[in-house]
Amino acid sequence: MNLNGIAAVAKSIRSLSIDAIQKANSGHPGLPLGCAELAAVLYGEIMKHNPADSKWADRDRFVLSAGHGSMLLYSVLHLSGYKVSLDDIKNFRQVGSKCPGHPEFGWTDGVENTSGPLGQGIALGVGMAMAESILAAKYNTKAHKIVDHYTYVLTGEGCLEEGVSSEACSFAGHNKLGKLIVFYDENRISIDGSTDITFTEDIAKRYEAYGWQVLKGSMYDVKGILKLVEKAKKESSKPSLIMLKSVIGKYAPKQGTPKVHGEALGEEDVAATKINLGLKSDEFFQVDDEAYAYFADRRIELEKRYSDWQAEFAAWKNENPELAAQWKASYEGSEDGTSADPSYETGKMVATRTASGDMISAMGERYSYLVGGSADLKGSNKSGMKCDGGTYTPENRSGRSIEYGIREFGMASEALGMSTHGGIRPFVATYLVFSDYMRPSIRLAALMKQPVIYDLTHDSIHVGEDGPTHQPIEQLASLRAIPGLQVLRPGDAEETVEAWHMAMNSKDHPVLFSLTRQNVPVYAKEDSDWKNTIKKGAYIVRKGADNPDVTVVATGSEVCMALEAAEKVQGKSVRVVSVMDKNLFEAQNEDFRKSILGTSSRVIVAEAGVRNGWEFYVKSKEDLFTIDRFGESGPAKKVAEALGFTADKLAELIQK
């Protein structure tokens, strides 16, 4: 090990970080100054990676959970040879820069995840480690091990205080994810002062209780860090937390205080810090030549390891053509199996959650890399796969059904980590109302353009007796407000089948289903080409007339309500439109929208949720047949009657 080279890298990380932050007059110098040695030894000695191919499938993953310390990552990526230039670093936190304020997945070469909201990075890391274990079980053979890598996470007090990290780390311990290694930057400082004011539990005991191996050392003992990682790797049945005592803002005049956490040091303190580092105080963006030389030598070794893997992969591919075809399909997002779609007779009563369950099994046969589970609601969500190979456990890494437990936020973040890892298409399931617990991760999936599928059931007041705490009212509107999230609310079993096809064909965005608990009828569809039309978000279920008097725009279970109401209306032609994807429909051109809505003078909207977002469809707010209050506890039909949300009441509104 070249200790001088690692020291030069650490010094250069600190130099680049403080100058970039000072030039931007914005950023967080505390973590890069405090953790530079760890980044240097990780990228220099520990990790299996190849800067020439940042998407290498068998690379080790590094997750900077404490994303505010982004200059640590940008600096080491630049030094080690990724496509992060010195000019990129000089433009830190500027519009269009490859070095944004927090790391952004898909934007900067070598960045594995978007991180900023604390706690989610470590949860993504759990998902990545789980993905590695699933793929290893699926693809490795006695002759060839083509999946064999680790997930490393750098976290701080903020991440460990956030509840999502507790959910995810409990899950990781239970599932014995031994290839997950988390470094804890133990500086004991937060924005408002010492962590003693809020965070005093015994972290080591907490993680031991989760089922983790806990190791301790110093952030500045490079040889010690290497030994701790070796020890962590020897414990294959437990994830490891390596607690490294550190000094926030090390070498800065105000080191060890909150002052160095989240703002530029200032010109005088930057100069003083450089003197403490042995750098020239009046030169900017200094890089020790030995740092570049160290990584130039290191890349030769890394490229040899990479080429050896490529040869191993080629031999494996030649010997295992069926597995190779599945591997290719999983990374392309294409089908690698066959199955028939379920079919439903018109008039049959089927809950859309049940139809979704049918499709999960069908899609599981068609896509061998579809993996998913529920937050302790598999039976209620109908989200179990019949072709799943069992439940994912430490003893059965091949299982494709995952028992997440009652950890909705952790579940969503872990699924996002699996998707980001690659080779797996994850879905997760719970009740729609509990999307509130998942929303931060759903938003992150949309930011990262990851095709996670959210299978959310019990989507309206028809939940019934569980009452207003379990009856979603505002959730659909709030989820549709997330840019890049596709929200699909199918009206019957047949539409649910098409919703699953739309989801599986998506490659660059997450998809969320809103599904009924109650049975709804499979209805006849007057648009003979509806399966294609619905791909634009909406289609005509009941034409009524070329120029109907009234068009009822409905979603989900309200489509059958609208059809029933239309039959009760006298003397008016009524069109019924199913809008499965409101945002997609609104994105179509005006001619298409007019062809669906008609040229009638009146449009009524029917949806079992708040009116928000539907206002511009109608000329009068009275034509918003929505629910703008919380529900009631009681049998579903009685609740609907109490709220005046019935086909009879809708017919009265149409008749006006």
XYZ file of C-alpha atoms in Angstrom:
656
model
C 0.000 0.000 0.000
C 1.299 3.418 -1.022
C 0.679 5.483 2.119
C 2.286 8.569 0.608
C -0.003 8.316 -2.405
C -3.092 8.012 -0.220
C -1.956 10.985 1.857
C -1.520 13.007 -1.337
C -5.028 12.063 -2.448
C -6.507 13.048 0.924
C -4.689 16.390 0.829
C -5.921 17.040 -2.711
C -9.512 16.162 -1.784
C -9.368 18.770 0.971
C -7.774 21.347 -1.314
C -10.287 20.933 -4.118
C -13.237 20.838 -1.728
C -12.539 24.022 0.183
C -11.726 26.002 -2.964
C -14.814 24.794 -4.841
C -17.047 25.626 -1.898
C -15.407 29.009 -1.383
C -15.689 29.886 -5.087
C -19.391 28.998 -5.017
C -19.761 30.683 -1.619
C -22.015 27.741 -0.836
C -21.588 24.160 0.311
C -20.521 21.898 3.160
C -16.769 21.741 3.805
C -17.003 19.861 7.097
C -17.426 16.338 5.715
C -14.843 16.517 2.893
C -12.272 17.901 5.303
C -13.170 15.338 7.932
C -13.390 12.195 5.750
C -10.742 12.670 3.058
C -8.623 9.703 4.156
C -11.583 7.349 3.951
C -12.424 8.428 0.384
C -8.769 8.082 -0.616
C -8.354 4.562 0.757
C -11.783 3.447 -0.507
C -11.177 4.423 -4.125
C -7.447 3.751 -3.940
C -7.203 0.423 -2.125
C -10.539 -1.095 -1.139
C -13.108 -0.782 -3.900
C -13.352 -2.837 -7.062
C -14.178 -0.293 -9.754
C -13.102 0.935 -13.166
C -13.171 4.672 -13.954
C -13.169 3.797 -17.666
C -16.498 1.983 -17.254
C -18.535 3.498 -14.448
C -21.477 1.167 -15.257
C -19.532 -2.086 -14.913
C -22.120 -4.518 -13.568
C -19.804 -6.136 -11.009
C -18.292 -2.956 -9.593
C -18.428 -2.203 -5.890
C -21.000 0.482 -5.142
C -20.282 3.563 -3.044
C -23.232 5.472 -1.637
C -22.634 8.888 -0.122
C -25.657 8.912 2.153
C -24.572 12.215 3.670
C -24.987 13.885 0.296
C -24.275 17.394 1.548
C -20.594 16.351 1.569
C -20.697 16.041 -2.218
C -17.325 17.688 -2.823
C -15.675 14.698 -1.151
C -17.152 12.498 -3.876
C -16.532 14.856 -6.800
C -12.917 15.334 -5.748
C -12.100 11.638 -5.481
C -13.948 10.878 -8.722
C -11.828 13.506 -10.477
C -8.576 12.270 -8.976
C -9.272 8.609 -9.672
C -10.065 9.158 -13.346
C -13.834 9.436 -13.783
C -15.319 11.970 -16.186
C -15.272 14.801 -13.657
C -12.903 17.531 -14.802
C -11.186 20.247 -12.838
C -13.392 22.754 -14.664
C -16.461 20.817 -13.462
C -15.212 21.160 -9.903
C -14.543 24.864 -10.390
C -18.205 25.231 -11.376
C -19.478 23.483 -8.241
C -23.118 24.321 -7.445
C -23.628 26.286 -10.665
C -26.474 25.702 -13.112
C -25.547 22.919 -15.527
C -22.414 21.888 -13.637
C -21.509 18.208 -13.412
C -20.913 18.929 -9.734
C -24.319 19.976 -8.363
C -24.922 20.811 -4.723
C -25.911 17.261 -3.865
C -25.002 14.208 -5.969
C -27.481 13.492 -8.766
C -27.793 10.022 -10.283
C -27.394 9.992 -14.053
C -25.848 13.441 -14.092
C -22.286 12.886 -12.904
C -20.067 9.998 -13.990
C -19.427 7.632 -11.095
C -22.275 8.866 -8.881
C -24.387 5.875 -7.834
C -27.387 7.641 -6.347
C -29.121 10.932 -5.763
C -28.550 11.805 -2.124
C -29.584 14.788 -0.123
C -32.584 13.817 1.987
C -30.762 12.267 4.914
C -31.257 8.599 5.665
C -32.364 7.592 2.212
C -28.830 6.895 0.993
C -28.212 4.194 3.565
C -31.613 2.683 2.741
C -30.724 2.662 -0.969
C -27.487 0.943 -0.018
C -29.479 -1.813 1.668
C -31.416 -2.296 -1.569
C -28.203 -2.430 -3.586
C -26.749 -5.092 -1.296
C -29.968 -7.068 -1.554
C -29.847 -6.831 -5.355
C -26.288 -8.180 -5.359
C -27.339 -11.177 -3.291
C -30.318 -11.937 -5.570
C -28.271 -11.674 -8.754
C -25.430 -13.756 -7.302
C -27.858 -16.543 -6.443
C -29.425 -16.384 -9.892
C -26.388 -16.117 -12.142
C -23.305 -17.503 -10.394
C -22.352 -21.061 -11.245
C -19.846 -23.503 -9.793
C -17.476 -22.649 -12.605
C -17.969 -18.879 -12.759
C -18.713 -16.203 -10.189
C -19.740 -13.149 -12.178
C -21.629 -11.326 -9.399
C -19.434 -10.709 -6.387
C -19.236 -7.164 -5.113
C -19.794 -5.036 -2.023
C -21.896 -1.989 -1.226
C -20.153 0.696 0.809
C -22.018 3.579 2.430
C -20.731 6.718 4.146
C -23.223 8.018 6.645
C -23.324 10.550 9.450
C -25.365 11.373 12.511
C -28.110 12.975 10.442
C -28.715 9.795 8.452
C -28.760 7.636 11.567
C -31.282 9.932 13.249
C -33.741 9.737 10.355
C -36.323 6.993 10.830
C -35.872 5.479 7.374
C -32.352 4.366 8.267
C -33.729 2.452 11.246
C -36.288 0.708 9.049
C -33.692 -0.220 6.449
C -30.966 -1.264 8.870
C -33.373 -3.462 10.811
C -34.325 -5.120 7.518
C -30.655 -5.539 6.526
C -29.765 -7.178 9.801
C -32.715 -9.551 9.651
C -31.752 -10.552 6.122
C -28.045 -10.949 6.975
C -26.737 -8.751 4.177
C -23.076 -9.434 4.818
C -21.865 -7.562 1.752
C -23.136 -4.248 3.083
C -20.471 -2.169 4.847
C -21.452 1.195 6.315
C -18.908 3.749 7.527
C -20.190 6.070 10.230
C -18.528 9.489 10.252
C -18.574 9.849 14.015
C -17.828 13.547 14.473
C -20.694 14.128 16.928
C -21.563 17.520 15.424
C -24.812 18.652 13.796
C -25.986 22.008 12.499
C -27.278 23.276 15.833
C -24.333 22.081 17.912
C -23.053 18.917 19.536
C -25.214 15.858 18.959
C -25.387 15.606 22.754
C -28.388 17.935 22.563
C -30.493 15.342 20.704
C -28.670 12.101 19.905
C -27.273 10.244 22.885
C -28.242 6.594 22.469
C -25.605 3.876 22.317
C -25.358 3.501 18.543
C -23.169 0.408 18.723
C -25.667 -1.440 20.898
C -28.509 -0.301 18.681
C -26.862 -1.785 15.598
C -25.843 -4.940 17.394
C -29.508 -5.326 18.314
C -30.364 -5.012 14.619
C -28.070 -7.969 13.950
C -25.078 -6.008 12.637
C -21.389 -6.453 13.298
C -20.080 -3.227 14.848
C -16.420 -2.251 14.489
C -14.634 0.865 15.725
C -11.615 2.854 14.607
C -10.227 6.218 13.553
C -11.000 8.075 10.354
C -7.293 8.933 10.070
C -5.781 5.473 10.542
C -5.575 4.260 6.943
C -4.023 0.900 7.813
C -6.641 0.483 10.532
C -9.481 1.162 8.093
C -8.136 -1.519 5.768
C -8.024 -4.038 8.618
C -11.562 -3.138 9.697
C -12.844 -3.675 6.149
C -11.072 -7.042 6.004
C -12.755 -8.009 9.258
C -16.122 -6.805 7.966
C -15.741 -8.981 4.865
C -14.976 -12.062 6.932
C -18.390 -11.760 8.645
C -20.575 -12.911 5.777
C -23.791 -13.285 7.766
C -24.022 -9.747 9.141
C -23.844 -6.268 7.647
C -21.111 -4.192 9.255
C -21.155 -0.733 10.788
C -17.652 0.689 11.018
C -17.685 3.589 13.451
C -14.831 5.972 12.658
C -14.132 8.790 15.088
C -13.464 11.947 13.133
C -13.120 15.704 13.354
C -15.552 17.715 11.272
C -13.708 20.307 9.192
C -10.297 18.823 10.026
C -7.393 21.286 9.493
C -9.725 24.306 9.360
C -9.360 26.918 12.128
C -12.894 26.134 13.350
C -12.556 22.364 13.087
C -14.716 20.357 15.438
C -17.497 22.965 15.520
C -20.820 23.436 13.705
C -19.290 26.487 11.970
C -17.562 24.263 9.402
C -20.595 22.139 8.572
C -22.656 24.001 6.018
C -21.062 27.204 4.772
C -17.918 28.321 2.984
C -14.945 28.770 5.303
C -14.238 32.333 4.189
C -11.085 33.548 2.465
C -8.994 33.893 5.628
C -9.902 30.447 6.943
C -9.353 28.878 3.516
C -5.846 30.326 3.452
C -5.202 29.152 7.011
C -6.489 25.671 6.218
C -4.146 25.445 3.239
C -1.194 26.395 5.422
C -2.216 23.683 7.893
C -2.275 21.210 4.993
C 1.137 22.281 3.742
C -0.300 23.952 0.650
C 0.335 27.407 -0.792
C -2.151 29.770 0.793
C -2.620 31.930 -2.318
C -3.046 29.223 -4.959
C -6.377 27.657 -5.816
C -7.484 24.143 -6.762
C -4.098 22.659 -5.945
C -3.629 18.953 -6.628
C -0.587 17.084 -5.419
C 1.096 15.509 -8.461
C 1.598 12.363 -6.433
C -2.193 12.006 -6.165
C -2.554 11.812 -9.945
C 0.441 9.480 -10.183
C -0.955 7.215 -7.472
C -4.248 6.734 -9.300
C -2.486 6.339 -12.660
C -0.698 3.332 -11.193
C -3.818 2.101 -9.452
C -5.857 2.207 -12.664
C -3.512 -0.341 -14.237
C -4.424 -2.801 -11.481
C -8.127 -1.926 -11.683
C -8.216 -2.360 -15.455
C -6.523 -5.775 -15.105
C -9.213 -6.860 -12.671
C -11.872 -5.512 -15.011
C -10.466 -7.333 -18.041
C -10.209 -10.552 -16.012
C -13.902 -10.217 -15.175
C -14.753 -9.587 -18.811
C -13.016 -12.825 -19.742
C -14.816 -14.644 -16.939
C -18.127 -13.195 -18.095
C -17.487 -14.243 -21.700
C -16.756 -17.814 -20.614
C -19.862 -17.845 -18.390
C -21.988 -16.466 -21.221
C -20.730 -19.115 -23.625
C -21.442 -21.929 -21.174
C -24.816 -20.613 -19.950
C -26.767 -19.208 -22.920
C -30.131 -19.307 -21.133
C -28.815 -17.379 -18.131
C -27.001 -15.014 -20.476
C -30.267 -14.278 -22.281
C -31.935 -13.495 -18.951
C -29.010 -11.241 -17.970
C -29.300 -9.317 -21.244
C -33.062 -8.951 -20.904
C -32.804 -7.718 -17.318
C -30.445 -4.901 -18.237
C -32.420 -3.984 -21.351
C -35.834 -4.233 -19.694
C -37.138 -6.739 -22.238
C -39.152 -9.945 -21.916
C -37.303 -13.209 -21.291
C -40.258 -15.514 -20.725
C -43.813 -16.146 -21.839
C -47.220 -16.005 -20.218
C -50.811 -15.332 -21.139
C -52.625 -12.279 -19.838
C -55.575 -13.066 -17.578
C -58.940 -12.529 -19.248
C -62.225 -11.375 -17.730
C -65.767 -11.599 -19.017
C -67.848 -8.452 -19.287
C -70.015 -8.101 -16.203
C -67.726 -10.106 -13.938
C -67.093 -8.467 -10.563
C -63.349 -8.209 -9.930
C -61.437 -5.872 -7.617
C -58.627 -4.180 -9.493
C -56.247 -5.275 -6.697
C -57.166 -8.875 -7.606
C -56.562 -8.247 -11.300
C -53.235 -6.677 -10.406
C -52.341 -9.800 -8.434
C -53.158 -11.894 -11.489
C -50.849 -9.708 -13.546
C -48.024 -9.905 -11.011
C -47.920 -13.663 -11.524
C -48.210 -13.299 -15.312
C -45.492 -10.659 -15.443
C -43.332 -12.727 -13.110
C -43.312 -15.496 -15.718
C -42.675 -13.040 -18.537
C -39.911 -11.116 -16.769
C -37.631 -13.334 -14.694
C -36.085 -10.281 -13.050
C -39.357 -8.908 -11.612
C -38.958 -8.939 -7.821
C -41.312 -7.504 -5.241
C -43.177 -7.615 -2.023
C -45.430 -5.883 0.422
C -45.281 -4.114 3.762
C -46.865 -7.028 5.647
C -49.957 -6.869 3.411
C -49.253 -9.453 0.715
C -52.598 -11.211 1.155
C -54.562 -7.979 1.304
C -52.688 -6.370 -1.593
C -52.901 -9.603 -3.630
C -49.233 -8.998 -4.411
C -47.749 -12.492 -4.151
C -46.139 -14.089 -7.205
C -47.085 -17.680 -7.967
C -43.865 -18.145 -9.933
C -41.604 -16.496 -7.395
C -39.367 -19.361 -6.227
C -40.402 -18.634 -2.665
C -39.696 -15.850 -0.219
C -36.361 -14.031 -0.214
C -34.468 -15.063 2.951
C -30.817 -15.522 3.966
C -31.284 -19.199 3.129
C -33.122 -18.553 -0.157
C -31.563 -15.640 -2.023
C -33.385 -16.828 -5.150
C -36.785 -15.957 -3.711
C -38.533 -13.220 -5.649
C -41.156 -12.377 -3.014
C -39.835 -10.030 -0.368
C -41.295 -9.680 3.107
C -40.546 -6.060 3.989
C -42.411 -5.938 7.267
C -44.258 -2.818 8.359
C -41.584 -0.477 7.018
C -43.171 1.414 4.117
C -40.518 4.128 3.780
C -37.665 1.646 4.077
C -39.385 -0.676 1.614
C -39.716 2.047 -1.019
C -36.106 3.157 -0.581
C -34.762 -0.388 -0.722
C -36.695 -1.004 -3.940
C -35.179 2.177 -5.350
C -31.731 0.872 -4.410
C -32.423 -2.394 -6.230
C -33.565 -0.526 -9.321
C -30.521 1.746 -9.253
C -28.243 -1.265 -8.882
C -29.557 -2.743 -12.115
C -30.549 -6.226 -13.199
C -33.787 -6.179 -11.203
C -37.216 -4.630 -11.750
C -38.737 -4.055 -8.303
C -42.323 -3.503 -7.233
C -43.647 -2.753 -3.761
C -47.152 -2.910 -2.354
C -49.188 -1.392 0.459
C -52.369 0.669 0.886
C -52.676 3.929 -1.044
C -53.135 5.940 2.134
C -49.695 4.802 3.310
C -48.063 6.379 0.286
C -47.682 9.250 2.741
C -44.989 7.170 4.457
C -43.341 6.419 1.111
C -43.614 9.791 -0.577
C -40.008 11.008 -0.027
C -38.660 7.873 -1.689
C -41.236 8.014 -4.498
C -40.106 11.575 -5.164
C -36.470 10.454 -5.210
C -37.324 7.666 -7.674
C -38.897 10.265 -9.959
C -35.802 12.461 -9.640
C -33.573 9.512 -10.469
C -35.854 8.374 -13.314
C -36.003 4.851 -11.918
C -38.814 2.509 -13.052
C -39.925 1.309 -9.623
C -43.545 0.071 -9.558
C -45.812 0.988 -6.627
C -48.783 -1.377 -6.319
C -51.115 0.548 -4.007
C -54.534 -0.826 -3.108
C -57.568 0.144 -0.971
C -57.732 3.398 -2.867
C -60.911 5.138 -1.693
C -63.660 5.550 0.886
C -64.724 2.039 -0.112
C -62.133 0.780 2.359
C -65.144 1.125 4.628
C -65.004 0.100 8.275
C -61.352 1.007 8.844
C -62.491 4.603 8.660
C -60.951 7.925 7.682
C -57.404 7.034 8.773
C -57.353 4.357 6.082
C -59.519 6.048 3.444
C -57.340 8.047 1.036
C -58.756 11.424 0.065
C -55.908 13.744 -0.915
C -53.287 11.143 -1.859
C -54.049 10.849 -5.575
C -53.805 14.595 -6.116
C -50.574 14.846 -4.152
C -48.983 11.940 -6.025
C -49.970 13.322 -9.415
C -48.158 16.503 -8.400
C -44.779 14.694 -8.367
C -43.030 15.445 -11.679
C -42.085 12.288 -13.540
C -44.285 9.909 -11.540
C -46.858 8.088 -13.671
C -50.067 7.523 -11.687
C -52.450 4.947 -13.167
C -55.954 4.413 -11.786
C -57.584 1.643 -13.842
C -61.374 1.367 -13.817
C -61.751 -2.391 -14.162
C -59.781 -5.639 -14.433
C -59.126 -5.229 -18.161
C -57.703 -1.745 -17.695
C -55.537 -3.120 -14.891
C -53.971 -5.579 -17.322
C -53.080 -2.710 -19.643
C -51.773 -0.656 -16.720
C -49.259 -3.401 -15.935
C -48.120 -3.489 -19.558
C -47.616 0.276 -19.509
C -45.618 -0.034 -16.288
C -43.373 -2.834 -17.500
C -42.681 -0.935 -20.717
C -41.570 2.160 -18.815
C -37.803 2.534 -18.650
C -37.182 6.019 -17.304
C -39.820 6.782 -14.684
C -41.621 5.205 -11.730
C -45.221 4.017 -12.072
C -47.882 3.931 -9.355
C -51.132 1.973 -9.440
C -54.219 3.095 -7.520
C -56.350 -0.024 -7.080
C -59.693 -0.894 -5.537
C -60.344 -3.053 -2.528
C -63.967 -3.586 -3.601
C -65.158 -5.597 -6.575
C -66.069 -3.560 -9.654
C -67.684 -4.819 -12.864
C -65.773 -5.433 -16.049
C -67.563 -3.109 -18.440
C -68.074 -3.093 -22.195
C -65.961 -0.562 -24.054
C -67.333 1.162 -27.132
C -63.865 2.134 -28.349
C -62.832 -1.041 -30.191
C -59.204 0.143 -30.123
C -59.259 1.148 -26.463
C -56.110 -0.807 -25.584
C -54.130 1.528 -27.827
C -56.114 4.661 -27.038
C -55.582 4.219 -23.310
C -51.843 4.558 -23.877
C -52.593 8.257 -24.312
C -54.166 8.386 -20.866
C -57.909 8.221 -21.582
C -60.514 6.682 -23.882
C -64.281 6.660 -24.471
C -66.065 3.869 -22.628
C -69.597 4.992 -23.521
C -69.933 7.314 -26.500
C -73.430 8.626 -25.856
C -73.439 10.645 -29.089
C -71.052 12.335 -31.482
C -71.791 15.560 -29.607
C -73.060 14.469 -26.189
C -74.935 16.802 -23.887
C -72.778 15.796 -20.937
C -69.380 14.096 -20.674
C -68.529 12.429 -17.393
C -64.800 12.146 -16.859
C -64.141 9.394 -14.335
C -61.248 7.392 -12.925
C -60.946 4.026 -11.234
C -64.055 2.721 -9.512
C -65.963 5.838 -10.492
C -66.076 4.738 -14.145
C -68.625 2.032 -13.349
C -70.469 4.539 -11.153
C -70.613 6.938 -14.082
C -71.888 4.183 -16.390
C -74.602 3.313 -13.904
C -75.549 6.970 -13.477
C -75.687 7.507 -17.241
C -78.324 4.784 -17.549
C -80.503 6.608 -15.031
C -80.503 9.937 -16.896
C -83.515 10.841 -19.021
C -83.483 13.062 -22.080
C -79.751 13.697 -22.292
C -76.973 11.981 -24.162
C -74.150 11.105 -21.771
C -70.599 10.185 -22.648
C -68.399 8.368 -20.122
C -64.624 8.699 -20.367
C -62.131 6.651 -18.376
C -59.040 8.672 -17.523
C -56.519 6.124 -16.285
C -53.621 8.575 -16.444
C -54.690 12.166 -15.897
C -51.271 13.708 -16.493
C -50.669 11.728 -19.671
C -54.080 12.669 -21.066
C -53.439 16.336 -20.370
C -50.092 16.078 -22.184
C -51.819 15.090 -25.463
C -52.590 17.603 -28.178
C -55.795 19.596 -28.068
C -57.398 17.767 -30.986
C -57.068 14.419 -29.244
C -58.443 15.752 -25.972
C -61.443 17.266 -27.782
C -62.076 13.992 -29.584
C -62.273 12.213 -26.235
C -64.207 14.831 -24.248
C -66.472 15.849 -27.111
C -67.733 19.319 -27.822
C -70.501 19.215 -25.238
C -71.189 22.335 -23.259
C -70.804 20.502 -19.976
C -68.164 18.231 -18.410
C -68.547 16.546 -15.022
C -65.614 14.974 -13.169
C -66.157 11.960 -10.900
C -63.343 10.835 -8.613
C -63.326 9.597 -5.025
C -60.811 12.164 -3.840
C -60.185 15.878 -3.595
C -61.019 18.117 -6.529
C -57.504 19.573 -6.754
C -56.222 19.368 -10.311
C -59.592 18.779 -11.941
C -60.868 22.346 -11.818
C -60.103 23.371 -15.390
C -62.164 20.483 -16.803
C -65.432 22.051 -15.666
C -67.191 25.369 -16.060
C -68.761 25.238 -12.614
C -67.284 23.824 -9.417
C -70.657 22.159 -8.829
C -69.707 19.762 -11.629
C -66.811 18.387 -9.598
C -68.289 15.195 -8.172
C -65.442 14.669 -5.738
C -64.839 14.141 -2.023
C -63.311 17.122 -0.280
C -63.534 15.961 3.303
C -62.344 12.977 5.308
C -64.453 9.839 5.279
C -66.444 7.894 7.845
C -66.186 4.515 9.515
C -68.769 1.973 8.431
C -69.644 -0.483 5.670
C -68.439 0.860 2.333
C -71.903 1.276 0.813
C -73.173 3.112 3.895
C -70.133 5.403 3.906
C -70.744 6.296 0.246
C -74.383 7.026 0.978
C -73.478 9.174 3.996
C -71.109 11.209 1.832
C -73.587 11.451 -1.053
C -71.151 9.680 -3.343
C -73.432 7.305 -5.240
C -74.599 6.662 -8.793
C -78.011 8.117 -7.888
C -76.473 11.375 -6.702
C -74.236 11.541 -9.776
C -77.300 10.950 -12.001
C -79.066 13.836 -10.264
C -76.088 16.067 -11.008
C -76.028 15.007 -14.657
C -79.783 15.546 -14.940
C -79.600 19.163 -13.785
